[in-house]
Tab-separated table of C-alpha atoms in Angstrom:
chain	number	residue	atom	x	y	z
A	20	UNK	CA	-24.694	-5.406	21.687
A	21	UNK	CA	-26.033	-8.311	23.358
A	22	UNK	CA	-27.359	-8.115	26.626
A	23	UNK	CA	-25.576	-11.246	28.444
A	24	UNK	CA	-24.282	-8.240	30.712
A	25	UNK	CA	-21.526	-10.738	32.037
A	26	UNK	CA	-19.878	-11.390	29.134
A	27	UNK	CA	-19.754	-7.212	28.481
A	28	UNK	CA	-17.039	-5.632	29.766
A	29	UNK	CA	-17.712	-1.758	30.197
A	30	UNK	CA	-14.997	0.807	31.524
A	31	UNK	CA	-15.164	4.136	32.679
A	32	UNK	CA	-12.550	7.232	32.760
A	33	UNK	CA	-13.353	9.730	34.728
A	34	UNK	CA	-14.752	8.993	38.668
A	35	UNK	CA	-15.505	11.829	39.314
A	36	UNK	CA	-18.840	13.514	41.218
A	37	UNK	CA	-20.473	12.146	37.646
A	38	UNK	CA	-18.544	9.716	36.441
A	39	UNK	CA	-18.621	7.932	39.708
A	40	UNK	CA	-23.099	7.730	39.602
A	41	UNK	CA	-22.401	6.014	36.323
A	42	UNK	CA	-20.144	3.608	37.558
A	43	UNK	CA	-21.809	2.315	40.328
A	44	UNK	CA	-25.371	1.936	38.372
A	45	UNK	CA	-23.774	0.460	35.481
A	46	UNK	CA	-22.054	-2.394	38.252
A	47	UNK	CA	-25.368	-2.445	39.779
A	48	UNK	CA	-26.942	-3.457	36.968
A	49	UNK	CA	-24.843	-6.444	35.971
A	50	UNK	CA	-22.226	-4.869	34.029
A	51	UNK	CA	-18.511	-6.281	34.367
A	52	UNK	CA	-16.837	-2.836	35.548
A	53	UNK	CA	-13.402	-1.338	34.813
A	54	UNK	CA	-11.920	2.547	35.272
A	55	UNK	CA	-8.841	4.282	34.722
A	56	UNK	CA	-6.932	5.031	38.090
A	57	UNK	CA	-6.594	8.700	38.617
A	58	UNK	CA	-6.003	10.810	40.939
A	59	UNK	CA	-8.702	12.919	40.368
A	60	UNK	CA	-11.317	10.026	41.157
A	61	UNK	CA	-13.783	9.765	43.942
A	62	UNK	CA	-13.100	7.190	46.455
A	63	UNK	CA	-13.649	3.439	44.517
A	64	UNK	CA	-13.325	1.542	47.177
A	65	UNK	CA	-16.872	0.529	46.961
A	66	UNK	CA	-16.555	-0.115	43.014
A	67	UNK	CA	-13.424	-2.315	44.017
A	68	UNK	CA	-15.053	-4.147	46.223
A	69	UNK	CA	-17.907	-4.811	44.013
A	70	UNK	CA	-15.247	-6.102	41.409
A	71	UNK	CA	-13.975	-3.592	39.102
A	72	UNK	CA	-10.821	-3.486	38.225
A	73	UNK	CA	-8.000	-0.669	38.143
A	74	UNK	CA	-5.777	0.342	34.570
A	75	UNK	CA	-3.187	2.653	34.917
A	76	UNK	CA	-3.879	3.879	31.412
A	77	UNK	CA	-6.262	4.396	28.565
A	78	UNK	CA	-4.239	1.861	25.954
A	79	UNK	CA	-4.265	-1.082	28.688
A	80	UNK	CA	-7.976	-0.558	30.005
A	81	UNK	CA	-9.836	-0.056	26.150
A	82	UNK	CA	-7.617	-3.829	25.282
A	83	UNK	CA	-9.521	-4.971	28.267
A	84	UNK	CA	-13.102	-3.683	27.748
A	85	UNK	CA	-15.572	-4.018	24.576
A	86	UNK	CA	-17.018	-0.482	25.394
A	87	UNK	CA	-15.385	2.680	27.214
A	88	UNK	CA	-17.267	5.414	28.984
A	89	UNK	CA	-15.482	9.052	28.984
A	90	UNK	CA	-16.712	11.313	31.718
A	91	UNK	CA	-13.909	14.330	31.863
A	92	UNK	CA	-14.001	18.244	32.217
A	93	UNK	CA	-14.076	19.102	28.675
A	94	UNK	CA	-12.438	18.567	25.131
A	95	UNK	CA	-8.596	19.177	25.695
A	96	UNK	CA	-9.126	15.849	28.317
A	97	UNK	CA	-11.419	13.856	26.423
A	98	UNK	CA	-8.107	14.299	23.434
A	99	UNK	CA	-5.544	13.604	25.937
A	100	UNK	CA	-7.031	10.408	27.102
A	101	UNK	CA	-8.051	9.229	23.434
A	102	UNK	CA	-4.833	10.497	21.435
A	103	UNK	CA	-2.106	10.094	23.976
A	104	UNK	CA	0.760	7.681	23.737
A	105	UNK	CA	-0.760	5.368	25.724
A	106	UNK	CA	-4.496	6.199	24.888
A	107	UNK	CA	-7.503	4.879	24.344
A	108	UNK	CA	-6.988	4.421	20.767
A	109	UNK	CA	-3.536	3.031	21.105
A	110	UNK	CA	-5.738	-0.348	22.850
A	111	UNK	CA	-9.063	-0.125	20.924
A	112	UNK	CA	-10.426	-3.038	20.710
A	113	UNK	CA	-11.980	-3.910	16.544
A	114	UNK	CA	-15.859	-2.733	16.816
A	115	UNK	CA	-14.904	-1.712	20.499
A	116	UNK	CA	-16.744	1.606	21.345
A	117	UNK	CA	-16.370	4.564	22.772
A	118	UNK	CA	-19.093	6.526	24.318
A	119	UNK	CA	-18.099	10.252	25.253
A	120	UNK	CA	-20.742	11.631	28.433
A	121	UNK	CA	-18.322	14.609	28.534
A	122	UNK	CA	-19.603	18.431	27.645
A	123	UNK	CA	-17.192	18.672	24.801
A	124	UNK	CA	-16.997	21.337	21.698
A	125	UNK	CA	-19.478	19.427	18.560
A	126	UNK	CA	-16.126	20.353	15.949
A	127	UNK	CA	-13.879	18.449	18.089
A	128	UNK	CA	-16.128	15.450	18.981
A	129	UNK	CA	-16.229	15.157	15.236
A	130	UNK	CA	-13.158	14.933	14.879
A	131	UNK	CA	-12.630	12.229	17.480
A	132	UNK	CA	-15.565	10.032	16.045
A	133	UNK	CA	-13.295	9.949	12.798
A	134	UNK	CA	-10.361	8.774	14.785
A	135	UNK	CA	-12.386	6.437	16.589
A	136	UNK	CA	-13.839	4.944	13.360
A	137	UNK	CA	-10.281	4.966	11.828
A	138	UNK	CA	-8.972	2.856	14.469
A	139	UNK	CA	-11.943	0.217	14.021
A	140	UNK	CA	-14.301	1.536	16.983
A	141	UNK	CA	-17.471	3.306	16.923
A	142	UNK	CA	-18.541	5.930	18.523
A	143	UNK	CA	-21.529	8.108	20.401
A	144	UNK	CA	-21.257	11.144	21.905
A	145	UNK	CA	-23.536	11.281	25.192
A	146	UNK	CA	-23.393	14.046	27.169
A	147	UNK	CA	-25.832	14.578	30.202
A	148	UNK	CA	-28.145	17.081	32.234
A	149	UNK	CA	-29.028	16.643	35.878
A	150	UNK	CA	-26.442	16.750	38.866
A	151	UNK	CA	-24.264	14.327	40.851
A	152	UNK	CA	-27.788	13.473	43.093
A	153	UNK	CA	-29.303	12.256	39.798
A	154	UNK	CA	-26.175	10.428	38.827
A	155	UNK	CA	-25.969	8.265	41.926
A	156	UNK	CA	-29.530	7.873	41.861
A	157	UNK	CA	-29.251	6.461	37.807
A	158	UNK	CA	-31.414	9.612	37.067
A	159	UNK	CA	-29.362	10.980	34.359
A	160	UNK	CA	-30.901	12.728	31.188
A	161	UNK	CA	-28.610	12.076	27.895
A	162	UNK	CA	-28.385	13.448	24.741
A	163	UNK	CA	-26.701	11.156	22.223
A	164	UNK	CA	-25.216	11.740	18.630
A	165	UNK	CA	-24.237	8.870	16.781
A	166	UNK	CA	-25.360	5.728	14.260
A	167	UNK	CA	-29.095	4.922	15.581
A	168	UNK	CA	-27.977	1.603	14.733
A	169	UNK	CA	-25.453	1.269	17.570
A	170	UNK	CA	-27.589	3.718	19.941
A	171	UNK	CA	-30.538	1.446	19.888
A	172	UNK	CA	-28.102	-1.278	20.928
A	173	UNK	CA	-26.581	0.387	23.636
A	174	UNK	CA	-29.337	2.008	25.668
A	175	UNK	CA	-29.625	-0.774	27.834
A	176	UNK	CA	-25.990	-0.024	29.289
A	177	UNK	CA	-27.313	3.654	28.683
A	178	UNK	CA	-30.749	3.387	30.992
A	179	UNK	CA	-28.459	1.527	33.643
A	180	UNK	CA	-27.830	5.047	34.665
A	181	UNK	CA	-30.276	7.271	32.548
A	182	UNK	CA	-33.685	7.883	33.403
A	183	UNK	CA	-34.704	10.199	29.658
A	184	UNK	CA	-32.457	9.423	26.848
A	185	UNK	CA	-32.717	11.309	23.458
A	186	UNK	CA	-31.542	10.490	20.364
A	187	UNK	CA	-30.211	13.332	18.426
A	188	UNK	CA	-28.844	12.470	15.291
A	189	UNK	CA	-25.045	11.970	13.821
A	190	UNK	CA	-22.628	12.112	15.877
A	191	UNK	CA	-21.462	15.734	17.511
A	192	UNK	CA	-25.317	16.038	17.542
A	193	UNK	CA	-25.310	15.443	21.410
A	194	UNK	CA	-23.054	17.778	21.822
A	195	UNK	CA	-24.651	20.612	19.990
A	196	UNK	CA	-27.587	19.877	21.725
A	197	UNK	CA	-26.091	20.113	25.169
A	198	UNK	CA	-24.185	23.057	24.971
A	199	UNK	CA	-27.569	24.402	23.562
A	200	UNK	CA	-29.475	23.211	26.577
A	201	UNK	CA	-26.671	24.716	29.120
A	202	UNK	CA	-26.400	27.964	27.323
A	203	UNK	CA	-29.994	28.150	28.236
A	204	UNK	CA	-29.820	26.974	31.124
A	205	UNK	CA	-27.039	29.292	32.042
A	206	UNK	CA	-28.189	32.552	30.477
A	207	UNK	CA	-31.378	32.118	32.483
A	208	UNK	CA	-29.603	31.559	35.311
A	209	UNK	CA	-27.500	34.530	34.789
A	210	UNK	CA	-30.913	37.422	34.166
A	211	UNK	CA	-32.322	36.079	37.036
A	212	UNK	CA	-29.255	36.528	39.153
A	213	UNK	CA	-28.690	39.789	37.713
A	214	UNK	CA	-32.674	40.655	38.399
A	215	UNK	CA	-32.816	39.009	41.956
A	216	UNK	CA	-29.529	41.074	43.030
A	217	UNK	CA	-31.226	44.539	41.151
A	218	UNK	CA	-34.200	43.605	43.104
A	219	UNK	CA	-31.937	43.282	46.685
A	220	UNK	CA	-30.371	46.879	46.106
A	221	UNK	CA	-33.593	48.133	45.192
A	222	UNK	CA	-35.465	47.290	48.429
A	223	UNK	CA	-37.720	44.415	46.668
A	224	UNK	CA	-38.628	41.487	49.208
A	225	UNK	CA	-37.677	38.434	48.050
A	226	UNK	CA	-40.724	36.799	48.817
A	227	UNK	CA	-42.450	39.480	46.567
A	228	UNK	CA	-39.844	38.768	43.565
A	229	UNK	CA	-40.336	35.035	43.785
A	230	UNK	CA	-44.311	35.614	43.524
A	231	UNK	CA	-44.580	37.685	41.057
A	232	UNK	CA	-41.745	36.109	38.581
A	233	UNK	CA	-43.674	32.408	39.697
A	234	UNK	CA	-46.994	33.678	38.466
A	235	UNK	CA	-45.489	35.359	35.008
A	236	UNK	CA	-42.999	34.934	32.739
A	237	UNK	CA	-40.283	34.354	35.089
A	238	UNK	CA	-41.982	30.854	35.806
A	239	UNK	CA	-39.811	27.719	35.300
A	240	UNK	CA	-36.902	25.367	36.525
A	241	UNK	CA	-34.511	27.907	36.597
A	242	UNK	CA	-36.562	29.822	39.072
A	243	UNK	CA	-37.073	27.002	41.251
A	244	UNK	CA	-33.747	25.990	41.245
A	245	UNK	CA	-32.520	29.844	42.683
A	246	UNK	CA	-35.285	30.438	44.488
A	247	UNK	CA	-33.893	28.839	47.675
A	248	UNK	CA	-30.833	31.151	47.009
A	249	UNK	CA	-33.114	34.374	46.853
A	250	UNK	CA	-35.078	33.431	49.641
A	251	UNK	CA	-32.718	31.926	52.383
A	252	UNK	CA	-29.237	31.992	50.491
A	253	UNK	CA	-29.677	28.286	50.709
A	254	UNK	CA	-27.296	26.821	47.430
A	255	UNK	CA	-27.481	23.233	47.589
A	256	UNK	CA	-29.797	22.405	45.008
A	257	UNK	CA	-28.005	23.854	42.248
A	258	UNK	CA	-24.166	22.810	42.549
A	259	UNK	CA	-22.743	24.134	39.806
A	260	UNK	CA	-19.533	26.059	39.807
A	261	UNK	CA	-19.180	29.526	37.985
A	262	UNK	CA	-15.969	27.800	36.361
A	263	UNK	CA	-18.256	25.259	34.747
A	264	UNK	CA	-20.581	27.379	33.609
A	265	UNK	CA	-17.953	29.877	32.061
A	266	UNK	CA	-16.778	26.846	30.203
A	267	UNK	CA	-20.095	25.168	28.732
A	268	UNK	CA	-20.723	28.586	27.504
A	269	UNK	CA	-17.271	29.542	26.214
A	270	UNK	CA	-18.015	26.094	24.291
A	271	UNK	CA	-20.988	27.381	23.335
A	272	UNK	CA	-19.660	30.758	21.777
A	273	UNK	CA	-17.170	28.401	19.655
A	274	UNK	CA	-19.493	26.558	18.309
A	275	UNK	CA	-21.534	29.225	17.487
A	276	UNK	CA	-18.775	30.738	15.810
A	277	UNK	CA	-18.029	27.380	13.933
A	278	UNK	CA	-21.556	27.352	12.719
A	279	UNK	CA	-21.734	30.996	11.933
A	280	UNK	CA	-24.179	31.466	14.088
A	281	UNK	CA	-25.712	35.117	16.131
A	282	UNK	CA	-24.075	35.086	19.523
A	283	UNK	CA	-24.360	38.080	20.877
A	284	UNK	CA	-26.430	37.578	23.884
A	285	UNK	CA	-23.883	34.084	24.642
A	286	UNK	CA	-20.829	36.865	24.548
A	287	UNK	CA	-22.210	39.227	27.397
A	288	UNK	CA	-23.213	36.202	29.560
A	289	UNK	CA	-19.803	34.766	29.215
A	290	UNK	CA	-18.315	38.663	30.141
A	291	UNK	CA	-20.560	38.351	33.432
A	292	UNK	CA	-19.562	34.828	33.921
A	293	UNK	CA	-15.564	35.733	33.363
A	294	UNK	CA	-15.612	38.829	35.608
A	295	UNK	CA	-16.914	36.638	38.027
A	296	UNK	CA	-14.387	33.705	37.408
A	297	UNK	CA	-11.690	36.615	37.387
A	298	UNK	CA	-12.771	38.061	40.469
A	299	UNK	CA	-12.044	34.296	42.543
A	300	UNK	CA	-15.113	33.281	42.585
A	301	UNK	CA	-14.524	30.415	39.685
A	302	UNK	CA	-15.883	27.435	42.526
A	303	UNK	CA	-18.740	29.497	43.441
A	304	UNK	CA	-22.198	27.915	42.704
A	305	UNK	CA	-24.197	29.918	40.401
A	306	UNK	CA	-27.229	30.469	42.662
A	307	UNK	CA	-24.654	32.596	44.823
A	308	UNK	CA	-23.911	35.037	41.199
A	309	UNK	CA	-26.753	36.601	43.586
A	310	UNK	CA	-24.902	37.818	46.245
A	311	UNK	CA	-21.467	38.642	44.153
A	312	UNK	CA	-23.731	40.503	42.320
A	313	UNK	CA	-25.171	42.793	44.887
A	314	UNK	CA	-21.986	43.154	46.582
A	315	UNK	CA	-20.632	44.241	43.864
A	316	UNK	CA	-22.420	46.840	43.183
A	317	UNK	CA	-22.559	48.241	46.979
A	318	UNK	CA	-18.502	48.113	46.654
A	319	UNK	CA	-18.713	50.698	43.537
């Protein structure tokens, strides 16, 4: 890939609370920008006005670009916008790539780097840590799978709105790695949710909790990113929904399964996380697991 960033055309499919950071740090940076029209998108008019132009559909914008960016929900949409009638791959340019920054399952991204090879692209699989704050502010951390090759060509598009980028291997290796880092993420989450709303019912100050769990084992990110929940019920630095998590660690458990792999502690955080989802709470941030929690437990 050169970098005459002019003469690149890059698109994006997905404008959503992620998908729309990329977008406007890739234009920022020089990049000739395209995205698929969807309902689903966050306002463009700023994009629009910056020049990027509109497709209707997948087929129409990949003829256009030389490399597509997919930033959607999960696997079933990252297939429906490659494989449908008028898909991505139905328009793929020869050499044109496709770089998926979706949380997808590793056996199905595999499958889709095949397809993407077959019809005469390339592929990397990208998916990313970090929130929508980090995504506007071209703070993203990615994990990308694919040829080194055509990774080491492509992380200047790929620091336009990336601040750590990690090379993992083939591709479906960033994948693997991200539902690794979320189930993590997530089953941390999840004790100390579980601990902090044990703690509540059992009289503990939350002050008290906090100090004690800072200066042991309960030390780390995922305590500093609830701790404004336990303290003040205060969610705002950790927007992300119960149904989210459920998912990223439902994808987890298949992939585990796929690799043959022990999953019993992934299974009863993904009971927790579905009795939650079941209960309406799906849009729920997972700092406020907290309060369900303890509620839930007064209610019995």
């Amino acid at each position: 890939m050169n970098d005459n960033r002019a003469d690149i055309r890059v698109g994006v499919i997905g404008i959503g609370l992620m998908g729309h950071g990329i977008a406007s740090n890739i234009q920022k940076h020089g990049w000739s920008l395209s995205f698929l029209d969807h309902p689903g998108n966050q306002s463009v008019d700023v994009l629009v006005t910056n020049g990027a132009q509109s497709f209707t559909n997948g087929r129409d914008l990949a003829a256009h670009c030389d490399v597509v960016i997919v930033c959607v929900t999960g696997s079933p949409q990252v297939e429906d916008v490659l494989f449908r009638e008028d898909g991505v791959l139905k328009g793929l340019k020869l050499d044109g790539v496709v770089i998926d920054c979706s949380t997808a399952i590793p056996s199905s991204t595999e499958r889709i780097a095949e397809a993407v090879t077959k019809a005469g692209g390339r592929f990397l699989d990208a998916p990313m840590t970090r929130t929508p704050k980090e995504a506007a502010e071209g703070r993203l951390n990615l994990i990308v799978g694919g040829e080194r090759e055509l990774f080491e060509a492509h992380q200047p598009l790929l620091e336009s709105f990336a601040e750590n980028i990690t090379y993992a291997g083939p591709a479906g290796s960033g994948h693997k790695l991200k539902l690794l880092h979320n189930f993590v993420s997530v089953g941390f989450s999840t004790v100390l949710a579980e601990a902090a709303a044990c703690a509540q019912l059992g009289g503990i100050e939350p002050e008290t909790l906090v100090e004690v769990l800072a200066k042991g084992g309960g030390a780390g990110a995922i305590l500093q990113r609830l701790q404004p929940y336990i303290l003040e019920r205060d969610s705002s630095g950790f927007r992300f929904s119960i149904s989210n998590a459920h998912k990223d660690v439902g994808y987890y458990v298949t992939m585990a399964g796929d690799l043959q792999a022990k999953k019993g502690a992934a299974d009863g955080i993904l009971a927790v996380l579905e009795d939650a989802r079941r209960s309406g709470h799906a849009e729920a941030t997972i700092p406020e697991l907290i309060g369900l929690f303890a509620e839930g437990e007064r209610r019995r």
